[in-house]
């Protein structure tokens, strides 16, 4: 037995000594600013990405879930943002030249709300002033005087015309057909058609001539009357506008004084003033009994009631430093804003006052944190996000996701310049996918912040872990931990890291244990979380998840699944595998069997032929075959046909951690050498026969231990692991106690030959100069069997060749004819 390959007790696990802590409980640890532990690379990358100003240096935080990426991103970004300049407010106003293209105005933080309020008060003052001035008696008298003057001028012209008509024996009458000149008879009365036709031709001709002259004069007076009426309207309008201007100009000028440094605001106020002067009548109250048609109502609703309002899209009056926002639902509307619609008398209408800001508007000049997978689940969001980051312009447009079929009024607001940092958070596989498949991604997200899953287990990091635990307990209002409980938490972290010299940075798994341990401490009315509460939390956590594990162990114990934990067998060995049920993983043995016989087919993997293996397992089998060829077929072909399988396995198998087990089983079958069934094996193998490390070593060892304990420990049982996996050992106390009491064993091997010696109790053997192994060795026994198989195959080939030659001779002699 190779006792020299047994793993030393000191290497079975790492246990934290509570004595390294200078405190009794984590409550004594002073409260410090929260940082992130063991992520030096990520911290440096984050600091660079948040502060570099060049375009395209947006950040992508990547790493396994639970490493604190999102929490750190929010906290670190806020720390940086608080010292940055607060970005400006953005307001949208009515565009008096093009109502469908609202104008964007930028002003310092906090000014937007003030400006909107100033404009609101201004419009109230204007409305009150217009009503007071333009409905007052002085202005009404002035309008009456202008109308009377116009009326007198026209009456004088008509009197002059009527005098001229009488002098020529005509009278002027106004009829439904217009103004006409009618000739008078001797009595001074107007001729009728009958009396006029009885006049002599000469007189009728003279009368007709005078009538035409008078008609021209009448038409001239009528034209003058229309011109004068139009002139009067212009004079009235001009007088009204002048009066409106005089009445409102002072109000507008006072507002301008407060915003004289903002050219865009001054331009807006100038346009507003001109528009108010133009539409002043709509500020007057509706007269009693006055009716308005539907179009008028809609016009007033859309143009007057809203057009003079200011829509404060982004208000930073309460923002300190640069804004930071974590958008949990990055739909198109949530990112880029939206324009609401309303139904008015059956029409679907909108205007600039119904614009709503998106996350990009709110964080313009700051930082926006997004989950990459969530953004990609909204393809239009991802496409539009890249577009605005490339162009540096943020536009609010109709959502690409809008599938409504009815027609709406559409507005196209003016774009605003975009200057911000986007921080995406995603998995490593998603980062690689985007980097390979999306050309824009690598140009825009140049800063990769890579989070690691573990860190060195040293005094410094253990003290930092203690600070983290203390901060979490304060934040979540949990009981603090004793130093013994803290030591157990640190050991659990090392177990998660699967490396005795590491601590896990998957803090969410650690904090879950703290929360559960706090429950058990409260249940016992303890003031602090003790180490037994940590143990209880872990025990209960495993119990909630290990139903499948227990069912499997029961099936092994009652013989439903055939596993031997004692004795010896040829071509049969226990391999170790890890099964996953959500967040819970456990190891268990599975029987690997191999049968060998004379042939040329090579190794047939029954599981592969049944489509129950993955590509990595297939690769391991090919490597195994290469090793056998190199060891036993240097001078002659390998006359081997073999079958190998995982017995009672009905699910997909992948990975190469059982390739060493398969090789041991094949060597046993070839040499007809029995293997110990009280030992389980794990480890992959390369073409040189070197055993390579595998994953889940702790779960695999513990899985076989529990099976052996259920069947009865014999003090000879154990597991063979790769030597490289010794540093990963972090076994449970019950397994360590069994090993210390020599009830269970662990061997660590570097080569297949070391493993086969443990499993057979024989020496493996080394080749001499002629390529031969010692006869009494494992490899010598296998070599002799292969030579016998080769001899058998050669004899079979000789007989086949002899029969073929005899058949050819029969053809030549004519003693054999086809069909006979």
CSV table of C-alpha atoms in Angstrom, one decimal, residues 405-716:
chain,number,residue,atom,x,y,z
A,405,UNK,CA,-52.7,51.1,-35.3
A,406,UNK,CA,-54.6,54.4,-35.1
A,407,UNK,CA,-53.1,57.6,-36.3
A,408,UNK,CA,-51.7,60.1,-33.7
A,409,UNK,CA,-50.5,63.6,-33.9
A,410,UNK,CA,-46.7,63.5,-33.8
A,411,UNK,CA,-44.2,65.9,-32.4
A,412,UNK,CA,-40.4,65.9,-32.9
A,413,UNK,CA,-38.7,67.7,-30.0
A,414,UNK,CA,-35.4,69.3,-30.4
A,415,UNK,CA,-32.5,67.0,-29.5
A,416,UNK,CA,-30.3,67.7,-26.5
A,417,UNK,CA,-26.5,67.1,-26.3
A,418,UNK,CA,-25.7,63.9,-24.3
A,419,UNK,CA,-22.6,63.7,-22.1
A,420,UNK,CA,-22.7,60.8,-19.6
A,421,UNK,CA,-21.3,57.5,-18.6
A,422,UNK,CA,-23.2,54.2,-19.0
A,423,UNK,CA,-22.3,51.3,-16.8
A,424,UNK,CA,-23.5,47.9,-17.9
A,425,UNK,CA,-23.4,44.9,-15.6
A,426,UNK,CA,-23.4,41.4,-17.0
A,427,UNK,CA,-21.9,37.9,-17.0
A,428,UNK,CA,-18.5,37.1,-18.6
A,429,UNK,CA,-20.2,35.0,-21.3
A,430,UNK,CA,-22.5,37.9,-22.2
A,431,UNK,CA,-19.5,40.2,-22.4
A,432,UNK,CA,-17.7,37.8,-24.8
A,433,UNK,CA,-20.8,37.4,-26.9
A,434,UNK,CA,-21.3,41.2,-27.3
A,435,UNK,CA,-17.5,41.7,-28.0
A,436,UNK,CA,-17.5,39.2,-30.8
A,437,UNK,CA,-20.9,39.8,-32.3
A,438,UNK,CA,-21.5,43.6,-31.9
A,439,UNK,CA,-19.0,45.9,-33.7
A,440,UNK,CA,-20.4,49.0,-31.8
A,441,UNK,CA,-20.0,47.4,-28.4
A,442,UNK,CA,-16.2,47.2,-28.4
A,443,UNK,CA,-16.0,50.9,-29.6
A,444,UNK,CA,-18.4,52.2,-26.9
A,445,UNK,CA,-17.6,50.0,-23.9
A,446,UNK,CA,-13.8,50.1,-23.7
A,447,UNK,CA,-13.5,49.8,-20.0
A,448,UNK,CA,-13.9,46.2,-18.7
A,449,UNK,CA,-14.3,45.9,-14.9
A,450,UNK,CA,-13.6,42.3,-14.2
A,451,UNK,CA,-14.7,40.9,-10.8
A,452,UNK,CA,-13.0,37.8,-9.4
A,453,UNK,CA,-14.7,35.0,-7.4
A,454,UNK,CA,-12.0,34.7,-4.8
A,455,UNK,CA,-9.1,36.4,-3.0
A,456,UNK,CA,-6.1,35.4,-1.0
A,457,UNK,CA,-6.8,34.1,2.5
A,458,UNK,CA,-4.5,36.2,4.6
A,459,UNK,CA,-4.7,38.1,7.8
A,460,UNK,CA,-5.5,41.4,6.0
A,461,UNK,CA,-8.4,40.0,4.0
A,462,UNK,CA,-9.8,38.1,7.0
A,463,UNK,CA,-9.9,41.4,9.0
A,464,UNK,CA,-11.5,43.1,6.0
A,465,UNK,CA,-14.0,40.2,6.0
A,466,UNK,CA,-14.7,41.0,9.6
A,467,UNK,CA,-15.4,44.6,8.8
A,468,UNK,CA,-17.7,43.6,6.0
A,469,UNK,CA,-19.7,41.3,8.3
A,470,UNK,CA,-20.0,44.0,10.9
A,471,UNK,CA,-21.2,46.6,8.3
A,472,UNK,CA,-23.8,44.1,7.0
A,473,UNK,CA,-25.1,43.3,10.5
A,474,UNK,CA,-25.5,47.0,11.2
A,475,UNK,CA,-27.1,47.7,7.8
A,476,UNK,CA,-29.6,44.8,8.1
A,477,UNK,CA,-30.1,45.2,11.9
A,478,UNK,CA,-28.8,41.7,12.6
A,479,UNK,CA,-27.2,40.5,15.8
A,480,UNK,CA,-23.4,40.8,15.8
A,481,UNK,CA,-21.2,37.8,15.7
A,482,UNK,CA,-18.8,36.4,18.3
A,483,UNK,CA,-15.3,36.0,17.0
A,484,UNK,CA,-15.8,32.2,17.0
A,485,UNK,CA,-18.8,32.6,14.8
A,486,UNK,CA,-16.9,34.9,12.5
A,487,UNK,CA,-14.1,32.3,12.2
A,488,UNK,CA,-16.7,29.8,11.1
A,489,UNK,CA,-18.0,32.2,8.5
A,490,UNK,CA,-14.5,32.7,7.1
A,491,UNK,CA,-14.1,28.9,6.9
A,492,UNK,CA,-17.4,28.7,5.0
A,493,UNK,CA,-16.1,31.4,2.6
A,494,UNK,CA,-13.0,29.3,2.0
A,495,UNK,CA,-15.2,26.3,1.3
A,496,UNK,CA,-17.1,28.3,-1.3
A,497,UNK,CA,-13.8,29.3,-2.9
A,498,UNK,CA,-12.9,25.6,-3.2
A,499,UNK,CA,-9.3,26.5,-2.3
A,500,UNK,CA,-7.7,26.3,1.1
A,501,UNK,CA,-5.7,29.5,0.4
A,502,UNK,CA,-8.6,31.6,-0.8
A,503,UNK,CA,-11.7,33.4,0.4
A,504,UNK,CA,-14.8,33.6,-1.7
A,505,UNK,CA,-16.0,37.0,-3.0
A,506,UNK,CA,-19.5,35.7,-3.6
A,507,UNK,CA,-20.7,37.8,-0.7
A,508,UNK,CA,-24.4,37.1,-1.2
A,509,UNK,CA,-23.9,33.5,-0.3
A,510,UNK,CA,-22.1,34.6,2.9
A,511,UNK,CA,-24.8,37.1,3.8
A,512,UNK,CA,-27.5,34.5,3.4
A,513,UNK,CA,-25.9,32.4,6.1
A,514,UNK,CA,-25.7,35.5,8.4
A,515,UNK,CA,-29.4,36.1,8.0
A,516,UNK,CA,-30.3,32.5,8.7
A,517,UNK,CA,-27.9,32.3,11.7
A,518,UNK,CA,-29.5,35.5,13.1
A,519,UNK,CA,-32.8,33.7,13.0
A,520,UNK,CA,-31.5,30.9,15.1
A,521,UNK,CA,-29.8,33.3,17.5
A,522,UNK,CA,-33.1,35.2,18.0
A,523,UNK,CA,-35.0,32.0,18.5
A,524,UNK,CA,-32.6,31.2,21.4
A,525,UNK,CA,-32.9,34.8,22.7
A,526,UNK,CA,-29.1,35.2,22.3
A,527,UNK,CA,-27.6,38.7,22.2
A,528,UNK,CA,-24.9,37.6,19.7
A,529,UNK,CA,-24.7,35.0,16.9
A,530,UNK,CA,-22.6,32.1,18.2
A,531,UNK,CA,-20.6,29.6,16.2
A,532,UNK,CA,-23.3,27.0,16.8
A,533,UNK,CA,-25.8,29.3,15.1
A,534,UNK,CA,-23.6,29.4,12.0
A,535,UNK,CA,-23.4,25.6,12.1
A,536,UNK,CA,-27.2,25.3,12.5
A,537,UNK,CA,-27.8,27.7,9.6
A,538,UNK,CA,-25.5,25.6,7.3
A,539,UNK,CA,-27.1,22.4,8.5
A,540,UNK,CA,-30.6,23.6,7.9
A,541,UNK,CA,-29.6,25.1,4.6
A,542,UNK,CA,-28.3,21.7,3.4
A,543,UNK,CA,-31.3,19.9,4.8
A,544,UNK,CA,-33.7,22.0,2.8
A,545,UNK,CA,-31.9,21.2,-0.4
A,546,UNK,CA,-30.5,17.6,-0.1
A,547,UNK,CA,-33.7,15.6,-0.7
A,548,UNK,CA,-32.3,14.3,-4.0
A,549,UNK,CA,-29.0,13.4,-2.3
A,550,UNK,CA,-30.7,11.4,0.4
A,551,UNK,CA,-32.8,9.6,-2.1
A,552,UNK,CA,-29.7,8.6,-4.0
A,553,UNK,CA,-27.9,7.4,-0.9
A,554,UNK,CA,-31.0,5.4,0.1
A,555,UNK,CA,-31.0,3.7,-3.4
A,556,UNK,CA,-27.3,2.8,-3.0
A,557,UNK,CA,-27.9,1.5,0.5
A,558,UNK,CA,-30.8,-0.8,-0.4
A,559,UNK,CA,-29.0,-2.0,-3.5
A,560,UNK,CA,-31.1,-0.4,-6.1
A,561,UNK,CA,-28.0,1.4,-7.3
A,562,UNK,CA,-25.2,-1.1,-7.3
A,563,UNK,CA,-22.1,0.3,-5.5
A,564,UNK,CA,-19.5,-1.9,-3.8
A,565,UNK,CA,-17.5,-0.4,-0.9
A,566,UNK,CA,-15.5,-3.5,-0.1
A,567,UNK,CA,-13.8,-6.5,-1.8
A,568,UNK,CA,-12.2,-6.5,-5.2
A,569,UNK,CA,-13.4,-6.9,-8.8
A,570,UNK,CA,-11.9,-7.0,-12.3
A,571,UNK,CA,-12.7,-4.2,-14.8
A,572,UNK,CA,-14.9,-2.4,-12.2
A,573,UNK,CA,-14.3,0.7,-10.2
A,574,UNK,CA,-16.1,3.5,-8.4
A,575,UNK,CA,-15.9,6.9,-10.1
A,576,UNK,CA,-17.0,10.1,-8.4
A,577,UNK,CA,-19.3,12.6,-9.9
A,578,UNK,CA,-21.0,15.8,-8.7
A,579,UNK,CA,-24.7,16.5,-9.2
A,580,UNK,CA,-26.3,19.9,-9.0
A,581,UNK,CA,-29.8,20.7,-7.8
A,582,UNK,CA,-30.1,24.5,-8.2
A,583,UNK,CA,-27.7,26.1,-5.7
A,584,UNK,CA,-26.9,22.8,-3.9
A,585,UNK,CA,-24.2,20.4,-5.2
A,586,UNK,CA,-23.3,17.0,-3.8
A,587,UNK,CA,-21.0,14.2,-4.8
A,588,UNK,CA,-21.7,10.5,-5.1
A,589,UNK,CA,-20.1,7.3,-6.6
A,590,UNK,CA,-21.1,5.7,-9.8
A,591,UNK,CA,-19.8,2.4,-11.1
A,592,UNK,CA,-17.6,2.3,-14.2
A,593,UNK,CA,-17.1,-1.1,-15.9
A,594,UNK,CA,-14.8,-2.1,-18.7
A,595,UNK,CA,-14.6,-5.3,-20.8
A,596,UNK,CA,-11.8,-6.1,-23.2
A,597,UNK,CA,-11.5,-8.7,-26.0
A,598,UNK,CA,-9.6,-9.5,-29.1
A,599,UNK,CA,-10.5,-7.2,-32.0
A,600,UNK,CA,-9.6,-4.1,-34.0
A,601,UNK,CA,-12.5,-1.8,-33.0
A,602,UNK,CA,-10.7,0.0,-30.3
A,603,UNK,CA,-12.5,1.4,-27.3
A,604,UNK,CA,-16.3,1.6,-27.6
A,605,UNK,CA,-17.9,4.0,-25.1
A,606,UNK,CA,-21.4,2.7,-24.6
A,607,UNK,CA,-22.6,6.0,-23.2
A,608,UNK,CA,-21.3,7.9,-26.2
A,609,UNK,CA,-22.8,5.5,-28.6
A,610,UNK,CA,-26.1,6.0,-26.8
A,611,UNK,CA,-25.7,9.8,-27.2
A,612,UNK,CA,-25.4,10.2,-23.5
A,613,UNK,CA,-22.0,12.0,-23.3
A,614,UNK,CA,-20.8,15.5,-24.1
A,615,UNK,CA,-17.8,16.6,-26.1
A,616,UNK,CA,-15.4,17.0,-23.1
A,617,UNK,CA,-16.1,13.4,-22.0
A,618,UNK,CA,-15.5,12.2,-25.6
A,619,UNK,CA,-12.2,14.1,-25.6
A,620,UNK,CA,-11.1,12.4,-22.4
A,621,UNK,CA,-11.8,9.0,-23.9
A,622,UNK,CA,-9.6,9.8,-27.0
A,623,UNK,CA,-6.8,11.0,-24.7
A,624,UNK,CA,-7.1,7.7,-22.7
A,625,UNK,CA,-6.8,5.8,-26.0
A,626,UNK,CA,-3.8,7.8,-26.9
A,627,UNK,CA,-2.1,6.9,-23.7
A,628,UNK,CA,-2.7,3.1,-24.2
A,629,UNK,CA,-1.4,3.3,-27.7
A,630,UNK,CA,1.8,5.1,-26.5
A,631,UNK,CA,2.4,2.6,-23.7
A,632,UNK,CA,1.6,-0.7,-25.4
A,633,UNK,CA,1.7,-0.2,-29.2
A,634,UNK,CA,5.1,1.2,-30.0
A,635,UNK,CA,6.3,-1.8,-31.9
A,636,UNK,CA,3.1,-3.5,-32.9
A,637,UNK,CA,-0.6,-2.5,-33.3
A,638,UNK,CA,-2.9,-2.6,-30.4
A,639,UNK,CA,-5.2,-5.6,-31.0
A,640,UNK,CA,-7.9,-4.2,-28.7
A,641,UNK,CA,-11.6,-4.1,-28.7
A,642,UNK,CA,-13.2,-2.8,-25.5
A,643,UNK,CA,-16.4,-1.5,-24.2
A,644,UNK,CA,-16.7,0.9,-21.3
A,645,UNK,CA,-19.7,2.5,-19.6
A,646,UNK,CA,-21.1,4.3,-16.5
A,647,UNK,CA,-23.5,1.6,-15.1
A,648,UNK,CA,-27.0,2.7,-14.2
A,649,UNK,CA,-26.5,6.1,-15.7
A,650,UNK,CA,-29.5,7.4,-17.7
A,651,UNK,CA,-28.6,11.0,-18.0
A,652,UNK,CA,-26.2,13.1,-20.0
A,653,UNK,CA,-22.6,12.7,-18.8
A,654,UNK,CA,-19.9,15.3,-19.6
A,655,UNK,CA,-16.5,16.2,-18.3
A,656,UNK,CA,-13.2,14.3,-18.2
A,657,UNK,CA,-12.9,13.8,-14.4
A,658,UNK,CA,-13.6,10.1,-14.7
A,659,UNK,CA,-11.1,9.4,-17.5
A,660,UNK,CA,-8.5,8.1,-15.0
A,661,UNK,CA,-11.2,5.8,-13.5
A,662,UNK,CA,-12.0,4.5,-17.0
A,663,UNK,CA,-8.3,3.9,-17.6
A,664,UNK,CA,-7.9,1.9,-14.4
A,665,UNK,CA,-10.8,-0.2,-15.3
A,666,UNK,CA,-9.4,-0.9,-18.8
A,667,UNK,CA,-6.0,-1.9,-17.4
A,668,UNK,CA,-7.7,-4.2,-14.8
A,669,UNK,CA,-9.7,-5.9,-17.6
A,670,UNK,CA,-6.7,-6.2,-19.9
A,671,UNK,CA,-4.5,-7.7,-17.2
A,672,UNK,CA,-7.3,-9.5,-15.4
A,673,UNK,CA,-6.2,-7.8,-12.2
A,674,UNK,CA,-8.8,-7.1,-9.6
A,675,UNK,CA,-9.3,-3.6,-8.3
A,676,UNK,CA,-10.2,-2.5,-4.8
A,677,UNK,CA,-13.9,-1.6,-4.5
A,678,UNK,CA,-13.4,0.2,-1.2
A,679,UNK,CA,-11.6,3.0,-3.0
A,680,UNK,CA,-13.3,5.6,-5.3
A,681,UNK,CA,-11.3,7.5,-7.9
A,682,UNK,CA,-11.5,10.9,-9.5
A,683,UNK,CA,-9.1,12.7,-11.8
A,684,UNK,CA,-8.6,13.3,-15.5
A,685,UNK,CA,-5.6,12.0,-17.4
A,686,UNK,CA,-3.3,13.3,-20.2
A,687,UNK,CA,-1.6,11.3,-22.9
A,688,UNK,CA,1.5,10.9,-20.7
A,689,UNK,CA,-0.4,9.2,-18.0
A,690,UNK,CA,-0.3,12.2,-15.7
A,691,UNK,CA,-3.4,12.7,-13.5
A,692,UNK,CA,-4.8,16.2,-13.7
A,693,UNK,CA,-7.0,18.3,-11.3
A,694,UNK,CA,-10.8,18.2,-11.3
A,695,UNK,CA,-13.6,20.3,-9.8
A,696,UNK,CA,-15.8,19.5,-6.8
A,697,UNK,CA,-13.2,17.5,-5.0
A,698,UNK,CA,-14.7,18.2,-1.5
A,699,UNK,CA,-18.2,17.1,-2.6
A,700,UNK,CA,-16.8,14.0,-4.2
A,701,UNK,CA,-14.9,12.9,-1.2
A,702,UNK,CA,-17.8,13.6,1.1
A,703,UNK,CA,-20.2,11.8,-1.2
A,704,UNK,CA,-18.2,8.5,-1.1
A,705,UNK,CA,-17.6,8.9,2.7
A,706,UNK,CA,-21.4,9.1,3.4
A,707,UNK,CA,-22.0,6.0,1.3
A,708,UNK,CA,-19.3,4.1,3.1
A,709,UNK,CA,-20.5,5.3,6.5
A,710,UNK,CA,-24.1,4.2,5.6
A,711,UNK,CA,-22.8,0.7,4.6
A,712,UNK,CA,-20.3,0.6,7.5
A,713,UNK,CA,-16.8,2.0,7.7
A,714,UNK,CA,-14.1,-0.7,7.4
A,715,UNK,CA,-11.0,1.5,8.1
A,716,UNK,CA,-9.8,0.6,4.5
